[in-house]
Amino acid sequence: VHPPFAKMQRCCASTSRHAYLALGRSGGSVVPARRAHQQWDVHLAGFAGLRQVRGMRVLAMGNTIIDTVLTMPRIPTDDKVWIDSIESFVGGQGANAAQCMARLGLEVSWLSRLGDDDWSIRACGHFKEMGINTEHCILVPRAQTMSACVTIGTECMSRCCFMHKDPTLFEYDIKPHMDRIDLGKFDAVYTDGHQTDLALPVVKAALARGLHVVADIEVLDDDTRQLAELATEIIAPAKTVKELADVADPGTAALALADRPGRTVIATLGELGSYGATHGDRVPVHVPAHPECKATDTLGAGDAFHAGFMVAIARKMPTLKDRMHFATSVAAALCETPGPVASVEALRRYGCLPPAS
């Protein structure tokens, strides 16, 4: 079990794993205010009686990354060290979200580049075990699947992420694969904001069909700015939302970007919660971090938030605040689960799945 990461220095910004919870220095627990408990009690009551049914059909797109996670007291410099644990996961920002959506009952298909190596065999097998349709995965000949080695210092409270991306993956002609995608089989698309040469054509075609397009955007460039302009729902770090809107306050920035009918924007702030707005709102919605969460591992918490929001849309939760509360509960469940996908048990504890029969 990994330590809480509230104070961790992140040595690789591209991971951008966000913790939607309040973390303490001791075990990740916080003594919450009574008002916060009462607020969460109301929303958790609204989750009661949820049924695990297959509903919204989602085409999810993005990175598949095989993560190897090493924990040790301190990360050495030009030295050797015995590590405390080593674990391996099928991850990647979009893949984490897709797995969580499937666990929560959505019909998920996964679009991603993979190599023709053992890692792709493992990844596709794992996705199928999660109930994810892999027919749109693109296997690139003579290429390696993306991978990462994450080192975690449990005493120094730091993390480094060493990522590998084979250029051969991106030299392969993907058009024949893209032409076979029938968007008539889907109700929504989700993108983690990576591999935009895959995402942008699908997003444009999905919008023409009137589908939901939910996008995460971690790094801004010309392609991701275009993606942000197109998406019906943006869920992104507050830094990104503020830069897109050219506004310093995250709530005001979300309001500014929710600039057309059907548009929703959420700015995430980790342990400070999230701010959101839907077109027509006059004030932003603020949802705090979950007061009950005792974090042991924040790897993939942001991805879990995105999955929770997709599920909240599918379950037709009536207000933006309801959808944000549900997404925050899913992320809190992830933070109490080792690895990048929330466990069934944790999701049940937070009321995101019905109790076991």
XYZ file of C-alpha atoms in Angstrom:
357
model
C 0.000 0.000 0.000
C 1.419 3.331 -1.021
C 1.570 6.374 1.280
C -0.601 9.479 0.956
C 0.755 11.940 -1.575
C -0.710 15.306 -0.542
C 2.715 16.898 -0.189
C 4.489 14.928 -2.885
C 6.660 16.633 -5.423
C 5.686 15.254 -8.821
C 8.802 14.841 -10.927
C 6.940 14.157 -14.162
C 4.144 16.620 -14.905
C 2.789 14.444 -17.699
C 1.352 11.964 -15.191
C -0.938 14.614 -13.645
C -2.691 12.215 -11.304
C -5.051 14.331 -9.186
C -6.303 13.454 -5.683
C -9.917 14.475 -5.090
C -9.802 14.240 -1.329
C -8.477 15.940 1.761
C -5.223 14.382 2.896
C -3.607 14.588 6.294
C 0.007 13.951 7.167
C -0.959 10.920 9.259
C -2.615 8.123 7.318
C -4.412 10.502 4.993
C -7.270 11.128 7.413
C -8.846 14.483 8.148
C -11.276 15.528 10.888
C -13.958 17.107 8.697
C -16.253 19.954 9.653
C -19.797 19.014 10.587
C -21.097 21.004 7.652
C -18.994 18.994 5.223
C -20.323 15.737 6.670
C -23.906 16.942 6.392
C -23.391 18.018 2.793
C -21.952 14.631 1.847
C -24.659 12.749 3.763
C -27.294 14.404 1.571
C -25.547 13.452 -1.661
C -24.659 9.926 -0.542
C -28.318 9.391 0.287
C -29.030 10.277 -3.320
C -26.755 7.458 -4.469
C -28.668 4.878 -2.435
C -30.544 2.273 -4.421
C -28.372 2.603 -7.527
C -28.662 -0.355 -9.856
C -25.747 -1.848 -11.749
C -27.199 -1.874 -15.256
C -25.574 -1.677 -18.650
C -26.545 1.618 -20.157
C -24.597 4.305 -21.942
C -22.296 3.046 -24.703
C -18.954 4.849 -24.574
C -16.060 4.938 -26.997
C -13.070 5.849 -24.817
C -9.789 6.955 -26.394
C -6.279 7.617 -25.189
C -3.107 6.147 -23.773
C -2.478 2.548 -22.787
C 0.602 2.453 -20.547
C 2.022 -0.501 -18.648
C 2.955 0.968 -15.258
C 5.627 -0.581 -13.052
C 5.468 0.991 -9.588
C 8.428 0.767 -7.199
C 8.245 1.924 -3.576
C 11.232 2.674 -1.354
C 11.973 4.920 1.627
C 14.029 7.388 -0.420
C 14.755 7.752 -4.120
C 18.547 7.596 -4.470
C 20.861 9.746 -6.554
C 23.761 7.846 -8.139
C 23.364 5.021 -5.626
C 21.741 1.628 -5.073
C 18.751 0.877 -2.891
C 16.623 -2.114 -1.949
C 12.992 -1.395 -2.745
C 10.018 -2.255 -0.532
C 7.599 -3.351 -3.236
C 7.144 -3.714 -6.969
C 3.755 -3.847 -8.698
C 2.662 -3.701 -12.314
C -0.633 -2.369 -13.685
C -2.336 -1.885 -17.034
C -2.737 1.863 -16.923
C -2.587 5.063 -18.899
C -4.852 8.045 -18.305
C -7.651 7.046 -20.665
C -7.278 3.344 -19.941
C -7.721 3.961 -16.214
C -10.919 5.905 -16.866
C -12.225 3.269 -19.282
C -11.656 0.474 -16.776
C -13.444 2.402 -14.046
C -16.393 3.157 -16.346
C -16.704 -0.537 -17.139
C -16.532 -1.467 -13.460
C -19.354 0.985 -12.800
C -21.545 -0.576 -15.461
C -21.081 1.308 -18.720
C -20.613 -0.431 -22.076
C -17.082 0.635 -22.958
C -15.064 0.219 -26.148
C -11.395 1.205 -26.104
C -9.489 2.962 -28.910
C -5.737 3.120 -28.413
C -2.412 2.309 -30.034
C -0.532 -0.721 -28.714
C 2.573 -2.547 -29.874
C 2.625 -6.134 -31.079
C 4.461 -7.279 -27.938
C 3.707 -9.242 -24.784
C 2.532 -6.078 -23.055
C -0.233 -5.570 -25.621
C -1.340 -9.182 -25.150
C -1.493 -8.585 -21.422
C -3.309 -5.254 -21.802
C -5.940 -6.565 -24.223
C -6.523 -9.618 -22.062
C -6.970 -7.427 -19.016
C -9.375 -5.079 -20.814
C -11.482 -8.051 -21.910
C -11.579 -9.352 -18.334
C -12.917 -5.914 -17.326
C -15.685 -6.253 -19.914
C -14.194 -3.724 -22.326
C -14.538 -4.180 -26.083
C -11.057 -4.113 -27.647
C -11.999 -4.415 -31.335
C -10.832 -0.832 -31.954
C -7.393 -1.260 -30.373
C -4.734 -0.639 -33.017
C -1.868 -3.137 -32.845
C 1.187 -1.605 -34.525
C 3.667 -4.100 -36.035
C 7.218 -4.069 -34.685
C 6.353 -1.496 -32.015
C 6.492 -1.520 -28.229
C 3.479 -0.679 -26.100
C 3.905 2.510 -24.062
C 5.300 1.965 -20.580
C 6.281 3.820 -17.441
C 8.342 3.174 -14.351
C 7.078 5.068 -11.314
C 9.344 5.394 -8.279
C 7.777 6.416 -4.979
C 9.740 7.581 -1.946
C 7.673 6.794 1.129
C 9.790 8.827 3.554
C 10.935 11.655 1.314
C 7.358 11.967 -0.032
C 8.396 12.303 -3.664
C 7.530 10.564 -6.926
C 9.316 10.252 -10.256
C 7.820 8.856 -13.453
C 9.983 7.612 -16.322
C 7.871 7.167 -19.449
C 8.671 5.438 -22.745
C 6.891 6.047 -26.050
C 8.026 4.133 -29.132
C 8.037 6.500 -32.171
C 7.041 3.548 -34.350
C 3.573 3.657 -32.761
C 2.952 7.050 -34.338
C 4.400 6.329 -37.777
C 1.804 3.664 -38.544
C -1.108 4.435 -40.884
C -4.214 4.383 -38.665
C -6.748 5.507 -41.282
C -7.988 2.009 -42.221
C -8.688 1.339 -38.544
C -10.426 4.675 -38.021
C -12.635 4.148 -41.062
C -14.075 1.002 -39.459
C -15.427 2.833 -36.385
C -19.231 3.084 -36.468
C -20.230 5.921 -34.147
C -23.856 4.892 -34.530
C -23.060 2.224 -31.919
C -22.190 4.780 -29.231
C -23.918 7.359 -27.048
C -20.809 9.249 -25.940
C -17.085 9.511 -26.482
C -14.369 10.158 -23.917
C -10.811 11.288 -24.571
C -7.932 11.732 -22.145
C -6.550 14.506 -24.368
C -3.674 12.420 -25.689
C -3.189 10.916 -29.159
C -5.195 13.774 -30.660
C -4.711 12.446 -34.190
C -7.029 9.646 -33.048
C -9.297 11.797 -30.934
C -10.031 14.839 -33.085
C -11.576 13.040 -36.103
C -13.724 10.923 -33.790
C -14.795 13.956 -31.746
C -15.839 15.906 -34.845
C -17.861 12.968 -36.180
C -19.426 12.368 -32.754
C -20.549 15.985 -32.467
C -22.161 15.755 -35.888
C -24.250 12.913 -34.457
C -25.153 14.880 -31.324
C -23.158 12.684 -28.933
C -21.660 13.725 -25.598
C -17.942 14.481 -25.931
C -16.130 14.490 -22.591
C -12.480 15.564 -22.657
C -9.620 15.748 -20.207
C -6.854 18.152 -21.177
C -3.550 18.101 -19.298
C -1.201 19.825 -21.731
C -2.183 22.728 -23.978
C -1.093 22.853 -27.605
C -2.880 23.662 -30.861
C -4.591 20.265 -31.032
C -5.753 20.184 -27.414
C -7.009 23.757 -27.664
C -9.102 22.649 -30.630
C -10.308 19.674 -28.604
C -11.261 21.995 -25.748
C -13.247 24.159 -28.133
C -15.155 21.153 -29.486
C -15.935 19.190 -26.309
C -19.370 19.355 -24.746
C -17.867 18.609 -21.330
C -14.334 19.534 -20.229
C -12.903 18.088 -17.021
C -9.368 19.350 -16.595
C -6.891 20.557 -13.973
C -7.640 24.070 -12.771
C -4.349 25.269 -14.252
C -5.507 24.212 -17.727
C -9.001 25.679 -17.329
C -7.610 29.002 -16.099
C -5.155 29.174 -18.992
C -7.857 28.382 -21.554
C -10.112 31.120 -20.161
C -7.260 33.541 -19.358
C -8.856 33.976 -15.931
C -7.091 33.587 -12.575
C -10.003 32.163 -10.539
C -10.966 28.541 -11.340
C -14.696 28.993 -10.755
C -14.847 32.125 -12.871
C -12.786 30.373 -15.550
C -15.257 27.466 -15.647
C -18.133 29.933 -16.041
C -16.321 31.717 -18.872
C -15.703 28.493 -20.809
C -19.286 27.223 -20.369
C -20.138 29.559 -23.201
C -22.785 27.745 -25.219
C -25.882 25.579 -24.666
C -25.034 22.067 -23.526
C -21.524 22.993 -22.416
C -20.154 21.970 -18.980
C -16.683 22.766 -17.652
C -15.087 21.433 -14.455
C -11.798 22.665 -13.007
C -10.202 20.190 -10.613
C -8.049 21.272 -7.689
C -7.047 18.048 -5.968
C -7.489 18.269 -2.212
C -9.310 21.610 -2.638
C -12.141 19.929 -4.553
C -13.500 21.039 -7.910
C -15.356 23.960 -9.488
C -17.863 23.513 -12.278
C -20.321 25.414 -14.407
C -22.952 24.654 -17.015
C -24.042 27.133 -19.668
C -26.432 29.636 -18.128
C -25.079 29.363 -14.580
C -24.406 32.652 -12.832
C -22.192 31.243 -10.091
C -19.905 28.212 -10.213
C -20.586 24.998 -8.325
C -17.964 24.045 -5.749
C -17.703 20.478 -4.485
C -15.153 19.927 -1.713
C -12.861 16.972 -1.314
C -14.539 13.949 0.240
C -14.333 14.278 4.046
C -14.345 10.514 4.707
C -11.483 9.493 2.431
C -8.399 7.915 3.971
C -5.997 7.911 1.068
C -3.431 5.190 0.554
C -2.772 5.627 -3.188
C -3.755 8.526 -5.466
C -2.513 6.942 -8.702
C -5.331 7.474 -11.223
C -7.611 9.568 -8.984
C -8.231 12.145 -11.710
C -9.082 9.395 -14.180
C -11.547 7.939 -11.664
C -13.210 11.363 -11.334
C -13.716 11.456 -15.104
C -15.177 7.950 -15.086
C -17.518 8.862 -12.255
C -18.741 11.910 -14.138
C -19.447 9.801 -17.228
C -21.429 7.353 -15.104
C -23.338 10.205 -13.468
C -24.358 11.406 -16.946
C -25.468 7.880 -17.831
C -27.489 7.596 -14.631
C -29.165 10.922 -15.416
C -28.247 12.595 -12.142
C -30.258 15.805 -12.277
C -27.807 18.556 -11.316
C -24.175 19.368 -11.965
C -23.526 19.301 -8.221
C -24.950 15.773 -8.005
C -22.718 14.632 -10.871
C -19.639 16.259 -9.344
C -20.352 14.729 -5.929
C -20.678 11.294 -7.480
C -17.443 11.730 -9.439
C -15.675 12.831 -6.245
C -16.937 9.725 -4.445
C -15.574 7.489 -7.203
C -12.203 9.249 -6.960
C -12.196 8.849 -3.179
C -12.840 5.115 -3.614
C -9.853 4.961 -5.955
C -7.629 6.674 -3.387
C -8.353 3.845 -0.934
C -7.430 1.209 -3.547
C -3.867 0.180 -4.477
C -3.454 0.648 -8.216
C -5.136 2.858 -10.809
C -8.705 1.437 -10.758
C -11.086 1.609 -7.781
C -11.990 -1.735 -6.252
C -15.563 -3.011 -6.139
C -15.406 -2.992 -2.334
C -14.305 0.654 -2.163
C -16.948 1.716 -4.699
C -19.589 0.014 -2.568
C -18.325 1.723 0.592
C -18.827 5.074 -1.089
C -22.286 4.185 -2.385
C -21.217 4.153 -6.039
C -22.340 0.531 -6.505
C -25.300 -1.232 -4.882
C -24.457 -3.428 -1.883
C -23.516 -7.028 -2.588
C -26.552 -9.297 -2.574
